[in-house]
PDB file of N, CA and C in Angstrom:
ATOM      1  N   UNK A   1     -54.068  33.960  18.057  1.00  0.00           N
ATOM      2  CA  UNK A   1     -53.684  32.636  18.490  1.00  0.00           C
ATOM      3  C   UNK A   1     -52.419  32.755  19.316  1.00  0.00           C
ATOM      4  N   UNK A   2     -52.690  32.211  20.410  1.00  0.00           N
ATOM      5  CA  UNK A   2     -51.473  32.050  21.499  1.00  0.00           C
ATOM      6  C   UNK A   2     -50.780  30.863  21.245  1.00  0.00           C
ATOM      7  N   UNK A   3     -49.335  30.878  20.848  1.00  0.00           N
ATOM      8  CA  UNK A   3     -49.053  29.405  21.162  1.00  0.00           C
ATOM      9  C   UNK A   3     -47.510  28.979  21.571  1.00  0.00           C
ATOM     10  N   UNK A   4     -47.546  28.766  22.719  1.00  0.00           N
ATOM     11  CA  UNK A   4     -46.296  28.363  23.560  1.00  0.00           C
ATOM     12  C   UNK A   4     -46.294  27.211  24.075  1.00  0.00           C
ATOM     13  N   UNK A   5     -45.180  26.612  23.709  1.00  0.00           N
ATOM     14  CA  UNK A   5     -44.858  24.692  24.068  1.00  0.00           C
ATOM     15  C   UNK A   5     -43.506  24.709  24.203  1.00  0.00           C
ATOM     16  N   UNK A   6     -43.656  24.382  25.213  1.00  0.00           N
ATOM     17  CA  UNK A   6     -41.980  23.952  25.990  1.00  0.00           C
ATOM     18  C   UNK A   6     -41.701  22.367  25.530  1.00  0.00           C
ATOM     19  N   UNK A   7     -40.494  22.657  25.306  1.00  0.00           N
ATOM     20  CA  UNK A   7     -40.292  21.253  24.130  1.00  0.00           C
ATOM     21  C   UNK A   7     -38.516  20.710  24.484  1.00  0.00           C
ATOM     22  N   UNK A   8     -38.794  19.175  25.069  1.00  0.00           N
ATOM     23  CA  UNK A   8     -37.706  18.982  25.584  1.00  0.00           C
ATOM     24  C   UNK A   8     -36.653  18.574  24.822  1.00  0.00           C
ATOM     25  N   UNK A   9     -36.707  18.462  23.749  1.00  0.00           N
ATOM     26  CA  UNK A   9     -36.218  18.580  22.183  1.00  0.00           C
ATOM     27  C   UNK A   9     -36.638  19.493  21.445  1.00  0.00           C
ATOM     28  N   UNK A  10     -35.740  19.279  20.499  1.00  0.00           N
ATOM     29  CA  UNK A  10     -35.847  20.362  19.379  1.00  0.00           C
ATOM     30  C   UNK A  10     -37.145  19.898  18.264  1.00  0.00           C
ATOM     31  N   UNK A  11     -37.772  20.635  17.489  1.00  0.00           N
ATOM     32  CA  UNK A  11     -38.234  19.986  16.621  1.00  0.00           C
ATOM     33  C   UNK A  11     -37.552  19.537  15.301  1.00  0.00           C
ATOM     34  N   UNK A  12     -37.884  18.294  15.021  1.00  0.00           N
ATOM     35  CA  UNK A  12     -36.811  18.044  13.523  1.00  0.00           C
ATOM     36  C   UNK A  12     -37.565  18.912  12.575  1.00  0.00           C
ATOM     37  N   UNK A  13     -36.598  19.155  11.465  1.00  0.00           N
ATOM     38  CA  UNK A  13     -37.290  20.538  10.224  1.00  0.00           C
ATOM     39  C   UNK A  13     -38.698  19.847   9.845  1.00  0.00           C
ATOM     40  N   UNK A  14     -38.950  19.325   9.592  1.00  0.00           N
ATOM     41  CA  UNK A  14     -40.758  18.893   9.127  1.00  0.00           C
ATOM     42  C   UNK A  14     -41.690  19.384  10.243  1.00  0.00           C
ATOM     43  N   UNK A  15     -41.092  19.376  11.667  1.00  0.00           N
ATOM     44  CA  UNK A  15     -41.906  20.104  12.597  1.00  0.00           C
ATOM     45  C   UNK A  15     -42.034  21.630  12.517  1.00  0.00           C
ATOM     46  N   UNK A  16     -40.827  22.109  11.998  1.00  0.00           N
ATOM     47  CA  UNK A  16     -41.051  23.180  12.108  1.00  0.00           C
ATOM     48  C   UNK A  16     -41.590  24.029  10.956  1.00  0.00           C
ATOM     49  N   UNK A  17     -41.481  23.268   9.872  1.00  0.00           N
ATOM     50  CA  UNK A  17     -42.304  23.022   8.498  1.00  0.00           C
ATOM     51  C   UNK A  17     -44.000  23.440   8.813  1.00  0.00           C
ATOM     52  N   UNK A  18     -44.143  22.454   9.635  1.00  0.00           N
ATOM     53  CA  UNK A  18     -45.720  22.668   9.501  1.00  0.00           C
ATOM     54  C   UNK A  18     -46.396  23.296  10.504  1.00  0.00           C
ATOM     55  N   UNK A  19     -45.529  23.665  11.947  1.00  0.00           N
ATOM     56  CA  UNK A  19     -46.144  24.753  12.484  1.00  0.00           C
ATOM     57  C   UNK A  19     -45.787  26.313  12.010  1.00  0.00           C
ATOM     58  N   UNK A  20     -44.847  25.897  10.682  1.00  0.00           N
ATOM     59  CA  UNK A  20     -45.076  27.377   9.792  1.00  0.00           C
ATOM     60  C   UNK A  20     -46.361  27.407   9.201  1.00  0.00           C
ATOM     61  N   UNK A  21     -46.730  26.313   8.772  1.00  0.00           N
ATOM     62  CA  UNK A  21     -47.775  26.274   7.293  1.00  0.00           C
ATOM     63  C   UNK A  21     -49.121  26.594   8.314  1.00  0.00           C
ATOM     64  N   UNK A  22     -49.230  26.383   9.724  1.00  0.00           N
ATOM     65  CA  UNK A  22     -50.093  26.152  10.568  1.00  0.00           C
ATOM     66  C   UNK A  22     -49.908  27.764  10.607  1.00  0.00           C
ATOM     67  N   UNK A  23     -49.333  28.936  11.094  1.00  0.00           N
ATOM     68  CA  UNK A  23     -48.871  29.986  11.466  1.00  0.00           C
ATOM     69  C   UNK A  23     -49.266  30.832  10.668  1.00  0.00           C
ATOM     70  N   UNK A  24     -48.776  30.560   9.104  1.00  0.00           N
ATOM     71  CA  UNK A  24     -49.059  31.495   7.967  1.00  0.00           C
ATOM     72  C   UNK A  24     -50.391  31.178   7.833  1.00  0.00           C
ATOM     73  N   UNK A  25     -50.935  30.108   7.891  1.00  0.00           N
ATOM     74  CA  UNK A  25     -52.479  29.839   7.333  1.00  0.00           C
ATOM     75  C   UNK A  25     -53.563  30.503   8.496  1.00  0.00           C
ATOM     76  N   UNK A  26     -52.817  31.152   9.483  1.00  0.00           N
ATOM     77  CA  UNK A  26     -53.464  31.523  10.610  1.00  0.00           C
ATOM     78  C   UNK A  26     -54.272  33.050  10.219  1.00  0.00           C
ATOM     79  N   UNK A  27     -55.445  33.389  10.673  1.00  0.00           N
ATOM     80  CA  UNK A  27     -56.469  34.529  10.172  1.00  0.00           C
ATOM     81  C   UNK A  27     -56.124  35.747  11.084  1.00  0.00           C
ATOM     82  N   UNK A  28     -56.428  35.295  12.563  1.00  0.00           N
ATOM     83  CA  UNK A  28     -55.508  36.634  13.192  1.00  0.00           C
ATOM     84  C   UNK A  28     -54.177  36.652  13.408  1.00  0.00           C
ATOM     85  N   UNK A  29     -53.972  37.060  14.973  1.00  0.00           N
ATOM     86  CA  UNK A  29     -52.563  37.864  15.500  1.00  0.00           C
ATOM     87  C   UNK A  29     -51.690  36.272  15.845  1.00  0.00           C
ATOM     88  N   UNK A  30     -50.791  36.802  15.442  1.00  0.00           N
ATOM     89  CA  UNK A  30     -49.243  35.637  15.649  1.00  0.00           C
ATOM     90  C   UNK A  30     -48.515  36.483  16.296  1.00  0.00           C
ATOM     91  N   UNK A  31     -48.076  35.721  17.390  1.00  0.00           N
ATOM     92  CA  UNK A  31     -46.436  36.015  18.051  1.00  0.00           C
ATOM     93  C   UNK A  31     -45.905  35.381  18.004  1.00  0.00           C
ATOM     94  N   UNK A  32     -44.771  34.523  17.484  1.00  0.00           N
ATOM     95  CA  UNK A  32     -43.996  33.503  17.778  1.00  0.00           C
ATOM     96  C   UNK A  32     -42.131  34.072  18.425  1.00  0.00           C
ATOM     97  N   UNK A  33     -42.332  33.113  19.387  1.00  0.00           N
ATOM     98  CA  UNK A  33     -40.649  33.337  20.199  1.00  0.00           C
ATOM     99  C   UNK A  33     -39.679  32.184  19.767  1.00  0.00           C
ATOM    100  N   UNK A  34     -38.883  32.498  19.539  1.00  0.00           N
ATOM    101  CA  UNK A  34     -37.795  31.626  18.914  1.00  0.00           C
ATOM    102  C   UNK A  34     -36.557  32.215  18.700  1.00  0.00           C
ATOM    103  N   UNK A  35     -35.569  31.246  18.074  1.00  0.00           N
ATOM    104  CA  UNK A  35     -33.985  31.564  17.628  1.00  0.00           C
ATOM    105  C   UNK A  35     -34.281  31.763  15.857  1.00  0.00           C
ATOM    106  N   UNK A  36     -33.099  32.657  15.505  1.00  0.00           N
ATOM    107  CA  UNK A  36     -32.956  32.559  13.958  1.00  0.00           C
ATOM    108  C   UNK A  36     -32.574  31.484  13.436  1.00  0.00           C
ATOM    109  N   UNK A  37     -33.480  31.158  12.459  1.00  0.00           N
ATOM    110  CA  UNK A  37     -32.729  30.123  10.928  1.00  0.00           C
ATOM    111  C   UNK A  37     -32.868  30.610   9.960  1.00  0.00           C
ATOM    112  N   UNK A  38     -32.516  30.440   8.727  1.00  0.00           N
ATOM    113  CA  UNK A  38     -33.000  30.143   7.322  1.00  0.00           C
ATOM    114  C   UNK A  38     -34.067  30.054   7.399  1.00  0.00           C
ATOM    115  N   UNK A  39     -34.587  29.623   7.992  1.00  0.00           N
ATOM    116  CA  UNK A  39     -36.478  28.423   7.446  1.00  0.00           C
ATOM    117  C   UNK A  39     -37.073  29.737   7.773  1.00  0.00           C
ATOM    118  N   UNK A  40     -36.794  29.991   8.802  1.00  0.00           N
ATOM    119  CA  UNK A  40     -37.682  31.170  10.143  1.00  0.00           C
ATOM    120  C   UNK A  40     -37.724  32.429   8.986  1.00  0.00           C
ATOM    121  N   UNK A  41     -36.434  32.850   8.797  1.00  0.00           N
ATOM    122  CA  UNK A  41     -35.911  34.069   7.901  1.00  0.00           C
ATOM    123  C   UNK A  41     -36.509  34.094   6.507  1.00  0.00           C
ATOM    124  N   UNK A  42     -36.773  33.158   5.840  1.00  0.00           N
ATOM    125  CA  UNK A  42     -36.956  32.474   4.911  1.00  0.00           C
ATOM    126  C   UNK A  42     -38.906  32.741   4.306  1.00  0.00           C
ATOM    127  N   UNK A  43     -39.605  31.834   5.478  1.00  0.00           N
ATOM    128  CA  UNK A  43     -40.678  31.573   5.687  1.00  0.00           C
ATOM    129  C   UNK A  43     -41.826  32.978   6.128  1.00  0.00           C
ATOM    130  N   UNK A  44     -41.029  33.514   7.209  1.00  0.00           N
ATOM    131  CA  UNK A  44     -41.903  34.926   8.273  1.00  0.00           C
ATOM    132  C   UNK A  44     -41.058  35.974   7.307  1.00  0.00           C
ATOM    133  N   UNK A  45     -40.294  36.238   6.300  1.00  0.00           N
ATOM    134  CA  UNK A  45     -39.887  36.986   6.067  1.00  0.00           C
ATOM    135  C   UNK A  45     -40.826  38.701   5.793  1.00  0.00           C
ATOM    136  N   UNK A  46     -42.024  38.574   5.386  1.00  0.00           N
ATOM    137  CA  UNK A  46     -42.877  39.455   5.524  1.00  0.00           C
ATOM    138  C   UNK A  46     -43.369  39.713   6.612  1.00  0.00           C
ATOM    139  N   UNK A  47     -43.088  39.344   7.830  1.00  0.00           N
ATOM    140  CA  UNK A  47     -43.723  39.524   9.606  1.00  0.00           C
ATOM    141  C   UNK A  47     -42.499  40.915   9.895  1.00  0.00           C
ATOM    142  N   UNK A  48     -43.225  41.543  10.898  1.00  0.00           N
ATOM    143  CA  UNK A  48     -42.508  42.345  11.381  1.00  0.00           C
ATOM    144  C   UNK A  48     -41.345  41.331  12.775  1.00  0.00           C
ATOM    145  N   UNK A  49     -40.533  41.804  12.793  1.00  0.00           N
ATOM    146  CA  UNK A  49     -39.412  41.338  13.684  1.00  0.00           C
ATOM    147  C   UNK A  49     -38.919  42.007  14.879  1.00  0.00           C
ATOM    148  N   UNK A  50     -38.352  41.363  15.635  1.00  0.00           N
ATOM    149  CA  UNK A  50     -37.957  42.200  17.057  1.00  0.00           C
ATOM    150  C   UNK A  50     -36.928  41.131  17.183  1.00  0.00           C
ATOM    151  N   UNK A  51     -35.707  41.402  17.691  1.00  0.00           N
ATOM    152  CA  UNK A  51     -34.505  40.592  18.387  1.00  0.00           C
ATOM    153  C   UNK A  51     -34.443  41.358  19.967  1.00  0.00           C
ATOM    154  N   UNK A  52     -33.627  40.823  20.454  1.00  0.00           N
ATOM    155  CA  UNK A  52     -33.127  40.731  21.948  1.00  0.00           C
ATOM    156  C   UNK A  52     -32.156  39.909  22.096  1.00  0.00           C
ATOM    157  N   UNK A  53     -31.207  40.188  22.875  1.00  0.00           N
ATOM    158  CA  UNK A  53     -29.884  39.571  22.903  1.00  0.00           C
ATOM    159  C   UNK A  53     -30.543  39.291  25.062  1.00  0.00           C
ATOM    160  N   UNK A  54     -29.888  37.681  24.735  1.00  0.00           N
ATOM    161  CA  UNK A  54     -30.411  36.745  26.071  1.00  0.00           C
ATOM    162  C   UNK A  54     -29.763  36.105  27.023  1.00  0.00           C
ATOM    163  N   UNK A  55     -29.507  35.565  28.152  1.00  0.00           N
ATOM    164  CA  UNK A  55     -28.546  34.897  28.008  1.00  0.00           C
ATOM    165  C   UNK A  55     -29.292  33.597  28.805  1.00  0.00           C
ATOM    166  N   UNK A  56     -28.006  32.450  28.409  1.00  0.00           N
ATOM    167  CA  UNK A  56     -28.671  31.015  28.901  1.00  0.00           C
ATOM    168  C   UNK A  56     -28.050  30.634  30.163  1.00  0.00           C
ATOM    169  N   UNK A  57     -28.185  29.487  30.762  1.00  0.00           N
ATOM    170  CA  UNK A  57     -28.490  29.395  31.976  1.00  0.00           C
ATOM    171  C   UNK A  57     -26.934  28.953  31.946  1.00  0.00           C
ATOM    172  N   UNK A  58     -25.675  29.112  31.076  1.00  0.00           N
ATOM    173  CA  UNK A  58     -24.657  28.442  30.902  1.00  0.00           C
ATOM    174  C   UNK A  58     -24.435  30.004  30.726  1.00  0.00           C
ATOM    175  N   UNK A  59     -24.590  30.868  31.167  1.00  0.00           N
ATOM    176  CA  UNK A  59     -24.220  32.429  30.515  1.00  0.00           C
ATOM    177  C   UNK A  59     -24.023  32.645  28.901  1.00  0.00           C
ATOM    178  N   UNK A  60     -24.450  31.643  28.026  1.00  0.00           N
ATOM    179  CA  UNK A  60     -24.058  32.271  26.629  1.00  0.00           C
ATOM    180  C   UNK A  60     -25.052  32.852  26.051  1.00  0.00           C
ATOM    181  N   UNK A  61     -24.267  33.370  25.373  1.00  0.00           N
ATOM    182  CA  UNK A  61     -24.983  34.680  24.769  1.00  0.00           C
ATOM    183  C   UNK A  61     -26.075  34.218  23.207  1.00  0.00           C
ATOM    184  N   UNK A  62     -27.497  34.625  23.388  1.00  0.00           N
ATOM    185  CA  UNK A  62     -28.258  34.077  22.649  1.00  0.00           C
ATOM    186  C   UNK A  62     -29.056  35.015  21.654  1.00  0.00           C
ATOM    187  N   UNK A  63     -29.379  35.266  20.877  1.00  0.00           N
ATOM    188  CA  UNK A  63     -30.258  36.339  20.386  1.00  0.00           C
ATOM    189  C   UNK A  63     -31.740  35.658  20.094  1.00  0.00           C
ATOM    190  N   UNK A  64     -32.617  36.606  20.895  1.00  0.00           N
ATOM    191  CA  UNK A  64     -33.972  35.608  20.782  1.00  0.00           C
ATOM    192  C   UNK A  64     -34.680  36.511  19.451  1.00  0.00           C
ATOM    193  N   UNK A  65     -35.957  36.145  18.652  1.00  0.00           N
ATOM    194  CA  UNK A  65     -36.413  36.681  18.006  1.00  0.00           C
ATOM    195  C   UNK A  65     -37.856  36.214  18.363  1.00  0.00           C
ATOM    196  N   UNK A  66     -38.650  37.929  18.151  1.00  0.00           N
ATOM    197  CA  UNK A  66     -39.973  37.865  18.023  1.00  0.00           C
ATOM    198  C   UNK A  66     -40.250  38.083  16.397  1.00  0.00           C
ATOM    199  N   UNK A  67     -41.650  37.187  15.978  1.00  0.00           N
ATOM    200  CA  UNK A  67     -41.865  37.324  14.612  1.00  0.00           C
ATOM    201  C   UNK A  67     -43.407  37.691  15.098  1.00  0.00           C
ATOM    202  N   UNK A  68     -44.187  38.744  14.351  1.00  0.00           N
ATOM    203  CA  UNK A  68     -45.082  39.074  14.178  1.00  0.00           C
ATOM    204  C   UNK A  68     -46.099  39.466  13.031  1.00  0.00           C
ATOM    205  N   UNK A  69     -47.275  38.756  13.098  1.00  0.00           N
ATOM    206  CA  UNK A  69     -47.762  38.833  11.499  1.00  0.00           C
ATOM    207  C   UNK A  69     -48.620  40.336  11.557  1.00  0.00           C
ATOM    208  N   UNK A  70     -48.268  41.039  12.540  1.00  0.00           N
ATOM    209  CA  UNK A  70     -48.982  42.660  12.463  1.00  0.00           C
ATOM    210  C   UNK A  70     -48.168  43.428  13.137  1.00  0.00           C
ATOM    211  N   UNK A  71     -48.219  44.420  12.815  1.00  0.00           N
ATOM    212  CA  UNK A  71     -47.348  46.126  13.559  1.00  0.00           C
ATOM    213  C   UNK A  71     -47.647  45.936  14.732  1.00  0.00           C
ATOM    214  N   UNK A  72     -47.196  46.230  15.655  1.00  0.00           N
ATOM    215  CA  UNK A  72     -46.940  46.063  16.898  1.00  0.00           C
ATOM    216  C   UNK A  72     -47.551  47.998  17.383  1.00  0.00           C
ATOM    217  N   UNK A  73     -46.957  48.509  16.628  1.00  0.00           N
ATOM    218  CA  UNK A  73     -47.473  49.868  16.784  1.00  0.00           C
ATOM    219  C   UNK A  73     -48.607  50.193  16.508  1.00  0.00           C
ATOM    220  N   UNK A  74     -49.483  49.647  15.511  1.00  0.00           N
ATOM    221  CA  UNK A  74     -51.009  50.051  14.961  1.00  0.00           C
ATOM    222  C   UNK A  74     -51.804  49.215  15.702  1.00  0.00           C
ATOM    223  N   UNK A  75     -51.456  47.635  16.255  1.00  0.00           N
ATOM    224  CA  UNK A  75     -51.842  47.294  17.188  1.00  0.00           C
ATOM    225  C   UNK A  75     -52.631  48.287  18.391  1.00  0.00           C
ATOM    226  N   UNK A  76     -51.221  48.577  19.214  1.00  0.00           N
ATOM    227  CA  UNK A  76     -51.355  49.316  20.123  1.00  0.00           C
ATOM    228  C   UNK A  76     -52.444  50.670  19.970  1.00  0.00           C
ATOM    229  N   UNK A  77     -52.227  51.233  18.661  1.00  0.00           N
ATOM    230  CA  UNK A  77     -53.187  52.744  18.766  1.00  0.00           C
ATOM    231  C   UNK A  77     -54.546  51.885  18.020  1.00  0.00           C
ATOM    232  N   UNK A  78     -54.864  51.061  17.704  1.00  0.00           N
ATOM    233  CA  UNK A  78     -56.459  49.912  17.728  1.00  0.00           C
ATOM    234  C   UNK A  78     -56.952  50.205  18.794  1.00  0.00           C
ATOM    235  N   UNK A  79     -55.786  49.621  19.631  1.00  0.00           N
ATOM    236  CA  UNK A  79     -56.180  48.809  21.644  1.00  0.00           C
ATOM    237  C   UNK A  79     -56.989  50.719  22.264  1.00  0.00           C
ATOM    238  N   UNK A  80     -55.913  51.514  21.502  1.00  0.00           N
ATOM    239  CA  UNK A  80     -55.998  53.066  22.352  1.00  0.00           C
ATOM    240  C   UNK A  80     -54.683  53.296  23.402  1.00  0.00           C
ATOM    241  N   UNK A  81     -54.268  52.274  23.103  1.00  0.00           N
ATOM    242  CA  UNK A  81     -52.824  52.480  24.037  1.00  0.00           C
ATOM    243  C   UNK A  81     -51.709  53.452  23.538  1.00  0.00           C
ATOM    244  N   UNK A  82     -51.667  53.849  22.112  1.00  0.00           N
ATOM    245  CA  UNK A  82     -50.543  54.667  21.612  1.00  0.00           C
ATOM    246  C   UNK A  82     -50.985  55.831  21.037  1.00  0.00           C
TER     247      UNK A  82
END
């Protein structure tokens, strides 16, 4: 499942509540892009993780996080790529 939404607000926590419950209840591959919280840390804590340090269009300094509900590496040697 692909899922990217540009969102001209933030979501209030119940949004982000249930596109967890939507995420975890999900059968295949998850990527989700986002910032750290609690909820995030909390919730994906069994996903494999990736950070990157970003910057915003104001130059500040951001750390983005990838959450993933599979290895990124066993992935790849599946595909035949590794």
């Amino acid at each position: 499942m692909f899922l990217a939404r540009r969102m001209k607000r933030r979501f209030a926590r119940r949004g982000h509540e249930e596109l967890l419950d939507v995420l975890l209840a999900h059968k295949g591959p998850v990527l989700l892009s986002g910032y750290d919280s609690p909820l995030y840390l909390e919730r994906l804590r069994h996903w494999h993780r990736e950070e990157a340090v970003s910057y915003s269009q104001t130059a500040s300094r951001k750390t983005e996080v990838l959450w993933m509900n599979f290895e990124p590496e066993e992935q790849m040697r599946m595909a035949g790529i590794g």
